[in-house]
PDB file of C-alpha atoms in Angstrom:
ATOM      1  CA  MET S   1    -115.659  33.465 -64.546  1.00 52.00           C
ATOM      2  CA  GLN S   2    -112.405  35.305 -63.868  1.00 48.00           C
ATOM      3  CA  LYS S   3    -111.398  38.031 -66.152  1.00 50.00           C
ATOM      4  CA  PRO S   4    -108.395  37.441 -68.492  1.00 54.00           C
ATOM      5  CA  GLY S   5    -106.403  40.278 -66.869  1.00 52.00           C
ATOM      6  CA  ILE S   6    -106.584  38.657 -63.439  1.00 54.00           C
ATOM      7  CA  LEU S   7    -105.407  35.294 -64.779  1.00 49.00           C
ATOM      8  CA  THR S   8    -102.495  36.947 -66.537  1.00 57.00           C
ATOM      9  CA  CYS S   9    -101.552  38.754 -63.309  1.00 55.00           C
ATOM     10  CA  LYS S  10    -101.644  35.519 -61.299  1.00 53.00           C
ATOM     11  CA  LYS S  11     -99.463  33.789 -63.871  1.00 54.00           C
ATOM     12  CA  GLN S  12     -96.893  36.562 -63.499  1.00 57.00           C
ATOM     13  CA  ILE S  13     -96.986  36.566 -59.668  1.00 60.00           C
ATOM     14  CA  VAL S  14     -96.483  32.793 -59.187  1.00 56.00           C
ATOM     15  CA  PRO S  15     -92.977  32.673 -60.797  1.00 65.00           C
ATOM     16  CA  LEU S  16     -91.980  35.709 -58.791  1.00 58.00           C
ATOM     17  CA  ILE S  17     -93.058  34.046 -55.549  1.00 65.00           C
ATOM     18  CA  THR S  18     -91.181  30.865 -56.522  1.00 70.00           C
ATOM     19  CA  LEU S  19     -88.070  32.866 -57.355  1.00 62.00           C
ATOM     20  CA  ALA S  20     -88.339  34.809 -54.082  1.00 66.00           C
ATOM     21  CA  SER S  21     -88.713  31.535 -52.168  1.00 72.00           C
ATOM     22  CA  PHE S  22     -85.634  30.137 -53.918  1.00 66.00           C
ATOM     23  CA  PHE S  23     -83.555  33.190 -52.985  1.00 68.00           C
ATOM     24  CA  LEU S  24     -84.856  33.020 -49.414  1.00 73.00           C
ATOM     25  CA  VAL S  25     -83.835  29.351 -49.144  1.00 72.00           C
ATOM     26  CA  LEU S  26     -80.471  30.136 -50.745  1.00 70.00           C
ATOM     27  CA  THR S  27     -79.924  33.024 -48.324  1.00 78.00           C
ATOM     28  CA  ASN S  28     -80.797  30.778 -45.370  1.00 76.00           C
ATOM     29  CA  LEU S  29     -78.381  28.138 -46.622  1.00 76.00           C
ATOM     30  CA  LYS S  30     -75.601  30.703 -46.918  1.00 78.00           C
ATOM     31  CA  VAL S  31     -76.341  32.001 -43.410  1.00 79.00           C
ATOM     32  CA  GLN S  32     -76.303  28.450 -42.045  1.00 79.00           C
ATOM     33  CA  GLN S  33     -73.097  27.679 -43.938  1.00 81.00           C
ATOM     34  CA  LYS S  34     -71.450  30.808 -42.527  1.00 81.00           C
ATOM     35  CA  GLN S  35     -72.634  29.895 -39.027  1.00 79.00           C
ATOM     36  CA  LEU S  36     -71.240  26.385 -39.462  1.00 79.00           C
ATOM     37  CA  ILE S  37     -67.887  27.770 -40.638  1.00 81.00           C
ATOM     38  CA  ASN S  38     -67.791  30.147 -37.662  1.00 79.00           C
ATOM     39  CA  GLN S  39     -68.675  27.282 -35.296  1.00 76.00           C
ATOM     40  CA  LYS S  40     -65.865  25.167 -36.732  1.00 79.00           C
ATOM     41  CA  LYS S  41     -63.438  28.058 -36.340  1.00 80.00           C
ATOM     42  CA  GLU S  42     -64.584  28.586 -32.759  1.00 77.00           C
ATOM     43  CA  ILE S  43     -64.261  24.866 -31.971  1.00 78.00           C
ATOM     44  CA  LYS S  44     -60.771  24.797 -33.517  1.00 78.00           C
ATOM     45  CA  LEU S  45     -59.797  27.929 -31.577  1.00 77.00           C
ATOM     46  CA  ASN S  46     -61.075  26.412 -28.336  1.00 76.00           C
ATOM     47  CA  GLN S  47     -59.188  23.195 -29.055  1.00 79.00           C
ATOM     48  CA  GLU S  48     -56.001  25.156 -29.697  1.00 76.00           C
ATOM     49  CA  LYS S  49     -56.519  27.083 -26.466  1.00 80.00           C
ATOM     50  CA  MET S  50     -57.066  23.850 -24.542  1.00 80.00           C
ATOM     51  CA  GLU S  51     -54.008  22.259 -26.162  1.00 76.00           C
ATOM     52  CA  GLU S  52     -51.903  25.294 -25.279  1.00 80.00           C
ATOM     53  CA  GLN S  53     -53.262  25.280 -21.712  1.00 84.00           C
ATOM     54  CA  ASN S  54     -52.432  21.562 -21.423  1.00 85.00           C
ATOM     55  CA  ARG S  55     -48.986  22.182 -22.899  1.00 85.00           C
ATOM     56  CA  MET S  56     -48.350  24.959 -20.394  1.00 88.00           C
ATOM     57  CA  LYS S  57     -49.486  22.713 -17.533  1.00 92.00           C
ATOM     58  CA  ARG S  58     -47.174  19.940 -18.761  1.00 92.00           C
ATOM     59  CA  LEU S  59     -44.372  22.456 -19.212  1.00 93.00           C
ATOM     60  CA  GLN S  60     -44.869  23.718 -15.671  1.00 94.00           C
ATOM     61  CA  ARG S  61     -44.751  20.156 -14.284  1.00 95.00           C
ATOM     62  CA  PHE S  62     -41.675  19.464 -16.413  1.00 96.00           C
ATOM     63  CA  GLU S  63     -39.874  22.590 -15.209  1.00 96.00           C
ATOM     64  CA  ASN S  64     -40.692  21.853 -11.563  1.00 96.00           C
ATOM     65  CA  THR S  65     -39.150  18.389 -11.903  1.00 97.00           C
ATOM     66  CA  PHE S  66     -36.301  19.584 -14.121  1.00 97.00           C
ATOM     67  CA  PHE S  67     -35.083  22.326 -11.792  1.00 96.00           C
ATOM     68  CA  LEU S  68     -35.438  20.026  -8.797  1.00 97.00           C
ATOM     69  CA  LEU S  69     -33.092  17.556 -10.513  1.00 97.00           C
ATOM     70  CA  ILE S  70     -30.718  20.379 -11.473  1.00 96.00           C
ATOM     71  CA  GLU S  71     -30.677  21.402  -7.815  1.00 96.00           C
ATOM     72  CA  LYS S  72     -29.861  17.829  -6.759  1.00 96.00           C
ATOM     73  CA  LEU S  73     -27.179  17.612  -9.462  1.00 96.00           C
ATOM     74  CA  ASN S  74     -25.647  20.824  -8.187  1.00 95.00           C
ATOM     75  CA  GLY S  75     -25.867  19.615  -4.572  1.00 95.00           C
ATOM     76  CA  SER S  76     -24.117  16.345  -5.377  1.00 95.00           C
ATOM     77  CA  TYR S  77     -21.408  18.157  -7.348  1.00 95.00           C
ATOM     78  CA  ASN S  78     -20.771  20.750  -4.620  1.00 95.00           C
ATOM     79  CA  LYS S  79     -20.689  18.092  -1.896  1.00 94.00           C
ATOM     80  CA  ILE S  80     -17.867  16.248  -3.684  1.00 93.00           C
ATOM     81  CA  LYS S  81     -16.017  19.490  -4.436  1.00 92.00           C
ATOM     82  CA  LYS S  82     -16.220  20.484  -0.790  1.00 93.00           C
ATOM     83  CA  GLN S  83     -14.848  17.140   0.397  1.00 91.00           C
ATOM     84  CA  ASP S  84     -12.210  16.770  -2.314  1.00 92.00           C
ATOM     85  CA  PRO S  85     -11.713  19.943  -4.434  1.00 92.00           C
ATOM     86  CA  ASN S  86      -9.261  18.343  -6.894  1.00 92.00           C
ATOM     87  CA  ARG S  87     -10.911  14.952  -7.331  1.00 92.00           C
ATOM     88  CA  PHE S  88     -12.409  15.508 -10.778  1.00 93.00           C
ATOM     89  CA  LYS S  89      -9.270  17.085 -12.185  1.00 91.00           C
ATOM     90  CA  ILE S  90      -7.050  14.283 -10.803  1.00 92.00           C
ATOM     91  CA  ILE S  91      -9.291  11.521 -12.180  1.00 92.00           C
ATOM     92  CA  HIS S  92      -9.712  13.198 -15.560  1.00 89.00           C
ATOM     93  CA  ASN S  93      -5.997  13.883 -15.947  1.00 88.00           C
ATOM     94  CA  SER S  94      -5.190  10.288 -15.013  1.00 88.00           C
ATOM     95  CA  LEU S  95      -7.730   8.926 -17.480  1.00 87.00           C
ATOM     96  CA  LYS S  96      -6.544  11.325 -20.153  1.00 83.00           C
ATOM     97  CA  SER S  97      -2.898  10.373 -19.670  1.00 84.00           C
ATOM     98  CA  GLU S  98      -3.464   6.607 -19.653  1.00 85.00           C
ATOM     99  CA  ILE S  99      -5.822   6.601 -22.640  1.00 84.00           C
ATOM    100  CA  SER S 100      -3.650   8.981 -24.675  1.00 81.00           C
ATOM    101  CA  ASN S 101      -0.508   6.917 -24.083  1.00 83.00           C
ATOM    102  CA  GLU S 102      -2.129   3.639 -25.061  1.00 84.00           C
ATOM    103  CA  VAL S 103      -3.836   5.139 -28.113  1.00 80.00           C
ATOM    104  CA  GLU S 104      -0.513   6.564 -29.300  1.00 78.00           C
ATOM    105  CA  GLU S 105       1.188   3.195 -28.836  1.00 80.00           C
ATOM    106  CA  PHE S 106      -1.599   1.513 -30.768  1.00 79.00           C
ATOM    107  CA  ILE S 107      -1.479   4.029 -33.639  1.00 75.00           C
ATOM    108  CA  GLU S 108       2.324   3.806 -33.906  1.00 76.00           C
ATOM    109  CA  ASN S 109       2.170   0.006 -34.043  1.00 75.00           C
ATOM    110  CA  LYS S 110       3.037  -1.263 -37.550  1.00 67.00           C
ATOM    111  CA  GLU S 111       0.273  -3.868 -37.327  1.00 67.00           C
ATOM    112  CA  TYR S 112      -2.291  -1.083 -36.876  1.00 65.00           C
ATOM    113  CA  LYS S 113      -1.388   0.606 -40.164  1.00 62.00           C
ATOM    114  CA  GLY S 114      -1.813  -2.510 -42.250  1.00 65.00           C
ATOM    115  CA  ASN S 115      -4.493  -4.609 -40.590  1.00 72.00           C
ATOM    116  CA  TYR S 116      -7.062  -2.297 -39.006  1.00 73.00           C
ATOM    117  CA  ASN S 117     -10.118  -0.993 -40.842  1.00 80.00           C
ATOM    118  CA  ALA S 118     -12.162   1.886 -39.370  1.00 78.00           C
ATOM    119  CA  ASP S 119     -14.573  -0.225 -37.296  1.00 82.00           C
ATOM    120  CA  LYS S 120     -11.781  -2.377 -35.906  1.00 83.00           C
ATOM    121  CA  ARG S 121      -9.751   0.743 -35.075  1.00 81.00           C
ATOM    122  CA  TYR S 122     -12.645   2.399 -33.232  1.00 83.00           C
ATOM    123  CA  SER S 123     -13.441  -0.867 -31.477  1.00 85.00           C
ATOM    124  CA  LYS S 124      -9.888  -0.813 -30.188  1.00 84.00           C
ATOM    125  CA  PHE S 125     -10.299   2.809 -29.020  1.00 84.00           C
ATOM    126  CA  HIS S 126     -13.474   1.817 -27.209  1.00 86.00           C
ATOM    127  CA  GLY S 127     -11.669  -1.126 -25.616  1.00 88.00           C
ATOM    128  CA  ILE S 128      -8.945   1.188 -24.341  1.00 87.00           C
ATOM    129  CA  ILE S 129     -11.543   3.517 -22.794  1.00 87.00           C
ATOM    130  CA  ASN S 130     -13.302   0.547 -21.223  1.00 89.00           C
ATOM    131  CA  ASP S 131     -10.115  -0.903 -19.705  1.00 90.00           C
ATOM    132  CA  LYS S 132      -8.976   2.433 -18.282  1.00 89.00           C
ATOM    133  CA  CYS S 133     -12.415   3.173 -16.823  1.00 90.00           C
ATOM    134  CA  VAL S 134     -12.378  -0.253 -15.154  1.00 89.00           C
ATOM    135  CA  ASN S 135      -9.006   0.592 -13.604  1.00 88.00           C
ATOM    136  CA  ILE S 136     -10.235   3.968 -12.353  1.00 89.00           C
ATOM    137  CA  GLU S 137     -13.380   2.390 -10.906  1.00 87.00           C
ATOM    138  CA  GLU S 138     -11.314   0.210  -8.586  1.00 86.00           C
ATOM    139  CA  ASP S 139     -10.594   3.348  -6.561  1.00 87.00           C
ATOM    140  CA  TYR S 140     -13.386   5.659  -7.736  1.00 88.00           C
ATOM    141  CA  PRO S 141     -16.778   4.049  -8.520  1.00 87.00           C
ATOM    142  CA  ASN S 142     -18.657   5.860 -11.291  1.00 88.00           C
ATOM    143  CA  LEU S 143     -15.311   7.493 -12.145  1.00 89.00           C
ATOM    144  CA  GLY S 144     -15.542   9.384  -8.838  1.00 91.00           C
ATOM    145  CA  LEU S 145     -18.761  11.094  -9.893  1.00 93.00           C
ATOM    146  CA  GLU S 146     -20.832   9.334  -7.201  1.00 92.00           C
ATOM    147  CA  SER S 147     -24.521  10.305  -7.631  1.00 93.00           C
ATOM    148  CA  ILE S 148     -23.899  12.888 -10.395  1.00 95.00           C
ATOM    149  CA  PRO S 149     -24.509  10.334 -13.221  1.00 93.00           C
ATOM    150  CA  ILE S 150     -27.815   9.293 -11.606  1.00 94.00           C
ATOM    151  CA  TYR S 151     -29.182  12.838 -11.733  1.00 96.00           C
ATOM    152  CA  PHE S 152     -27.668  13.425 -15.157  1.00 96.00           C
ATOM    153  CA  LEU S 153     -29.411  10.328 -16.531  1.00 94.00           C
ATOM    154  CA  GLN S 154     -32.724  11.336 -14.940  1.00 95.00           C
ATOM    155  CA  ILE S 155     -32.459  14.804 -16.498  1.00 96.00           C
ATOM    156  CA  ILE S 156     -31.750  13.380 -19.963  1.00 95.00           C
ATOM    157  CA  LYS S 157     -34.697  10.983 -19.641  1.00 95.00           C
ATOM    158  CA  LEU S 158     -36.922  13.877 -18.592  1.00 96.00           C
ATOM    159  CA  LEU S 159     -35.788  15.983 -21.568  1.00 96.00           C
ATOM    160  CA  LYS S 160     -36.351  13.058 -23.920  1.00 94.00           C
ATOM    161  CA  GLN S 161     -39.849  12.334 -22.560  1.00 93.00           C
ATOM    162  CA  ASN S 162     -40.926  15.964 -22.942  1.00 94.00           C
ATOM    163  CA  GLU S 163     -39.461  16.769 -26.364  1.00 92.00           C
ATOM    164  CA  SER S 164     -42.931  17.473 -27.794  1.00 91.00           C
ATOM    165  CA  ILE S 165     -43.541  20.430 -25.446  1.00 91.00           C
ATOM    166  CA  LEU S 166     -40.045  21.929 -25.451  1.00 92.00           C
ATOM    167  CA  GLU S 167     -39.557  24.619 -28.056  1.00 89.00           C
ATOM    168  CA  ASN S 168     -35.865  24.972 -27.211  1.00 93.00           C
ATOM    169  CA  ALA S 169     -34.300  21.875 -25.626  1.00 93.00           C
ATOM    170  CA  GLU S 170     -30.855  23.478 -25.774  1.00 94.00           C
ATOM    171  CA  TYR S 171     -31.989  26.157 -23.318  1.00 95.00           C
ATOM    172  CA  TYR S 172     -32.609  23.486 -20.679  1.00 96.00           C
ATOM    173  CA  PHE S 173     -29.602  21.332 -21.561  1.00 95.00           C
ATOM    174  CA  ASP S 174     -27.325  24.319 -21.024  1.00 94.00           C
ATOM    175  CA  PHE S 175     -28.276  24.343 -17.336  1.00 95.00           C
ATOM    176  CA  ILE S 176     -26.310  21.088 -17.012  1.00 94.00           C
ATOM    177  CA  ILE S 177     -23.314  22.684 -18.705  1.00 93.00           C
ATOM    178  CA  LEU S 178     -23.516  25.718 -16.409  1.00 92.00           C
ATOM    179  CA  GLU S 179     -23.620  23.567 -13.272  1.00 92.00           C
ATOM    180  CA  LEU S 180     -20.618  21.330 -14.001  1.00 93.00           C
ATOM    181  CA  GLU S 181     -16.955  22.006 -14.713  1.00 91.00           C
ATOM    182  CA  GLU S 182     -15.228  20.792 -17.858  1.00 89.00           C
ATOM    183  CA  ASP S 183     -13.500  17.829 -16.178  1.00 90.00           C
ATOM    184  CA  VAL S 184     -16.844  16.522 -14.899  1.00 93.00           C
ATOM    185  CA  LEU S 185     -18.499  16.862 -18.308  1.00 92.00           C
ATOM    186  CA  ASN S 186     -15.664  14.942 -19.966  1.00 88.00           C
ATOM    187  CA  LEU S 187     -15.841  12.238 -17.302  1.00 91.00           C
ATOM    188  CA  LEU S 188     -19.596  11.947 -17.863  1.00 92.00           C
ATOM    189  CA  VAL S 189     -19.039  11.360 -21.584  1.00 89.00           C
ATOM    190  CA  TYR S 190     -16.540   8.570 -20.833  1.00 88.00           C
ATOM    191  CA  LEU S 191     -18.868   7.032 -18.262  1.00 90.00           C
ATOM    192  CA  VAL S 192     -21.788   7.124 -20.720  1.00 89.00           C
ATOM    193  CA  ILE S 193     -19.652   5.306 -23.317  1.00 88.00           C
ATOM    194  CA  TYR S 194     -18.162   2.896 -20.787  1.00 88.00           C
ATOM    195  CA  VAL S 195     -21.486   1.909 -19.190  1.00 88.00           C
ATOM    196  CA  ASP S 196     -23.327   2.254 -22.533  1.00 87.00           C
ATOM    197  CA  TYR S 197     -26.397   4.403 -21.871  1.00 87.00           C
ATOM    198  CA  PRO S 198     -28.309   4.267 -25.207  1.00 90.00           C
ATOM    199  CA  ILE S 199     -30.853   6.916 -24.201  1.00 91.00           C
ATOM    200  CA  VAL S 200     -28.083   9.412 -23.372  1.00 92.00           C
ATOM    201  CA  ILE S 201     -25.872   8.574 -26.349  1.00 91.00           C
ATOM    202  CA  ASN S 202     -28.789   8.858 -28.792  1.00 93.00           C
ATOM    203  CA  TYR S 203     -30.097  12.039 -27.182  1.00 94.00           C
ATOM    204  CA  LEU S 204     -26.681  13.740 -27.363  1.00 91.00           C
ATOM    205  CA  ASP S 205     -26.337  12.630 -30.971  1.00 90.00           C
ATOM    206  CA  ASP S 206     -29.872  13.570 -32.088  1.00 93.00           C
ATOM    207  CA  ASN S 207     -29.541  17.086 -30.675  1.00 92.00           C
ATOM    208  CA  ASN S 208     -25.848  17.656 -31.509  1.00 88.00           C
ATOM    209  CA  PHE S 209     -25.089  18.282 -27.827  1.00 90.00           C
ATOM    210  CA  LEU S 210     -21.922  16.194 -27.623  1.00 86.00           C
ATOM    211  CA  SER S 211     -19.666  19.154 -28.429  1.00 82.00           C
ATOM    212  CA  LYS S 212     -21.080  20.931 -25.375  1.00 86.00           C
ATOM    213  CA  MET S 213     -19.745  18.144 -23.136  1.00 84.00           C
ATOM    214  CA  SER S 214     -16.656  16.742 -24.797  1.00 74.00           C
ATOM    215  CA  SER S 215     -13.864  19.301 -25.026  1.00 63.00           C
ATOM    216  CA  ILE S 216     -10.623  19.289 -26.968  1.00 52.00           C
ATOM    217  CA  LEU S 217      -8.981  18.237 -23.700  1.00 53.00           C
ATOM    218  CA  SER S 218     -10.508  14.745 -23.988  1.00 56.00           C
ATOM    219  CA  PRO S 219      -7.941  11.928 -24.403  1.00 53.00           C
ATOM    220  CA  ILE S 220      -9.608  10.757 -27.592  1.00 57.00           C
ATOM    221  CA  ASN S 221     -11.453  13.878 -28.638  1.00 56.00           C
ATOM    222  CA  ILE S 222     -14.913  12.400 -29.136  1.00 53.00           C
ATOM    223  CA  SER S 223     -16.300  15.688 -30.337  1.00 49.00           C
ATOM    224  CA  GLU S 224     -16.079  17.417 -33.704  1.00 44.00           C
ATOM    225  CA  THR S 225     -12.447  16.475 -34.454  1.00 44.00           C
ATOM    226  CA  ASN S 226     -13.261  12.767 -34.296  1.00 63.00           C
ATOM    227  CA  ASN S 227     -16.810  12.340 -35.554  1.00 72.00           C
ATOM    228  CA  GLU S 228     -16.175   8.853 -36.895  1.00 79.00           C
ATOM    229  CA  PHE S 229     -15.394   7.420 -33.469  1.00 81.00           C
ATOM    230  CA  TRP S 230     -18.556   8.941 -32.008  1.00 82.00           C
ATOM    231  CA  GLU S 231     -20.581   7.617 -34.966  1.00 85.00           C
ATOM    232  CA  PHE S 232     -19.192   4.160 -34.189  1.00 86.00           C
ATOM    233  CA  ILE S 233     -20.372   4.513 -30.585  1.00 87.00           C
ATOM    234  CA  VAL S 234     -23.846   5.635 -31.715  1.00 88.00           C
ATOM    235  CA  ARG S 235     -24.157   2.769 -34.223  1.00 89.00           C
ATOM    236  CA  ASN S 236     -23.329   0.162 -31.605  1.00 87.00           C
ATOM    237  CA  THR S 237     -25.011   1.509 -28.488  1.00 87.00           C
ATOM    238  CA  GLY S 238     -27.657  -0.692 -26.936  1.00 81.00           C
ATOM    239  CA  LYS S 239     -26.787  -3.660 -29.117  1.00 70.00           C
ATOM    240  CA  SER S 240     -24.894  -6.706 -27.904  1.00 51.00           C
ATOM    241  CA  ARG S 241     -22.442  -4.315 -26.242  1.00 51.00           C
ATOM    242  CA  VAL S 242     -19.557  -2.850 -28.211  1.00 47.00           C
ATOM    243  CA  MET S 243     -17.071  -4.918 -26.246  1.00 44.00           C
ATOM    244  CA  GLU S 244     -18.618  -8.137 -27.554  1.00 48.00           C
ATOM    245  CA  LYS S 245     -18.070  -6.826 -31.077  1.00 44.00           C
ATOM    246  CA  ILE S 246     -14.433  -6.132 -30.251  1.00 41.00           C
ATOM    247  CA  LYS S 247     -13.830  -9.720 -29.172  1.00 43.00           C
ATOM    248  CA  ASN S 248     -15.155 -11.002 -32.477  1.00 43.00           C
ATOM    249  CA  LEU S 249     -13.106  -8.733 -34.754  1.00 39.00           C
TER     250      LEU S 249
END
């Protein structure tokens, strides 16, 4: 038979062992939890690194294509300038003069003041641009810009497709502005409206880039001094063509 003192000692030791085991399990759980948190952080960090590496690879591919198109844009522009130094200025001045004269006649017409709401008025402005561009195109296809609009459209599409990786789209867009003179930029705006390129019109509008292209020298200043006309163009682009709307007004 065991002595009472030994039994009492065993009874005291057992709870201590149980308590020690509990703290050991708790400590292990905390260690495992910390390891799990660290693993998650490491996985997230690795994912972010991979995403950044992929973004940089995409950005590099984008820039290679972008600057190649800028080079082609510049080559096309310089080729025309070399062959006919005053072409863009002559075409733009002609377009400006014809559009301005007809717009003034329209605005001074008594019928205009009483019977034209905003949409009908801007439809008429668009019709004037369309008619004058058609006239110019009889002698100068693409308003004399030749392959410039092709490269311009490709560049805009490229910018649009890569918006998610571009931290500053304006930085790249400004390369277009630097390459082309003011007359060419204004002609491009008229061509975009005349042909109705939704992707370009929406991209210029979404990024507030129109003012970079359309100067105060435009026949109908489509920039900041005439926002409503540009808003009309944006609302109607890519639909059943603005000209169809004009016929039905």
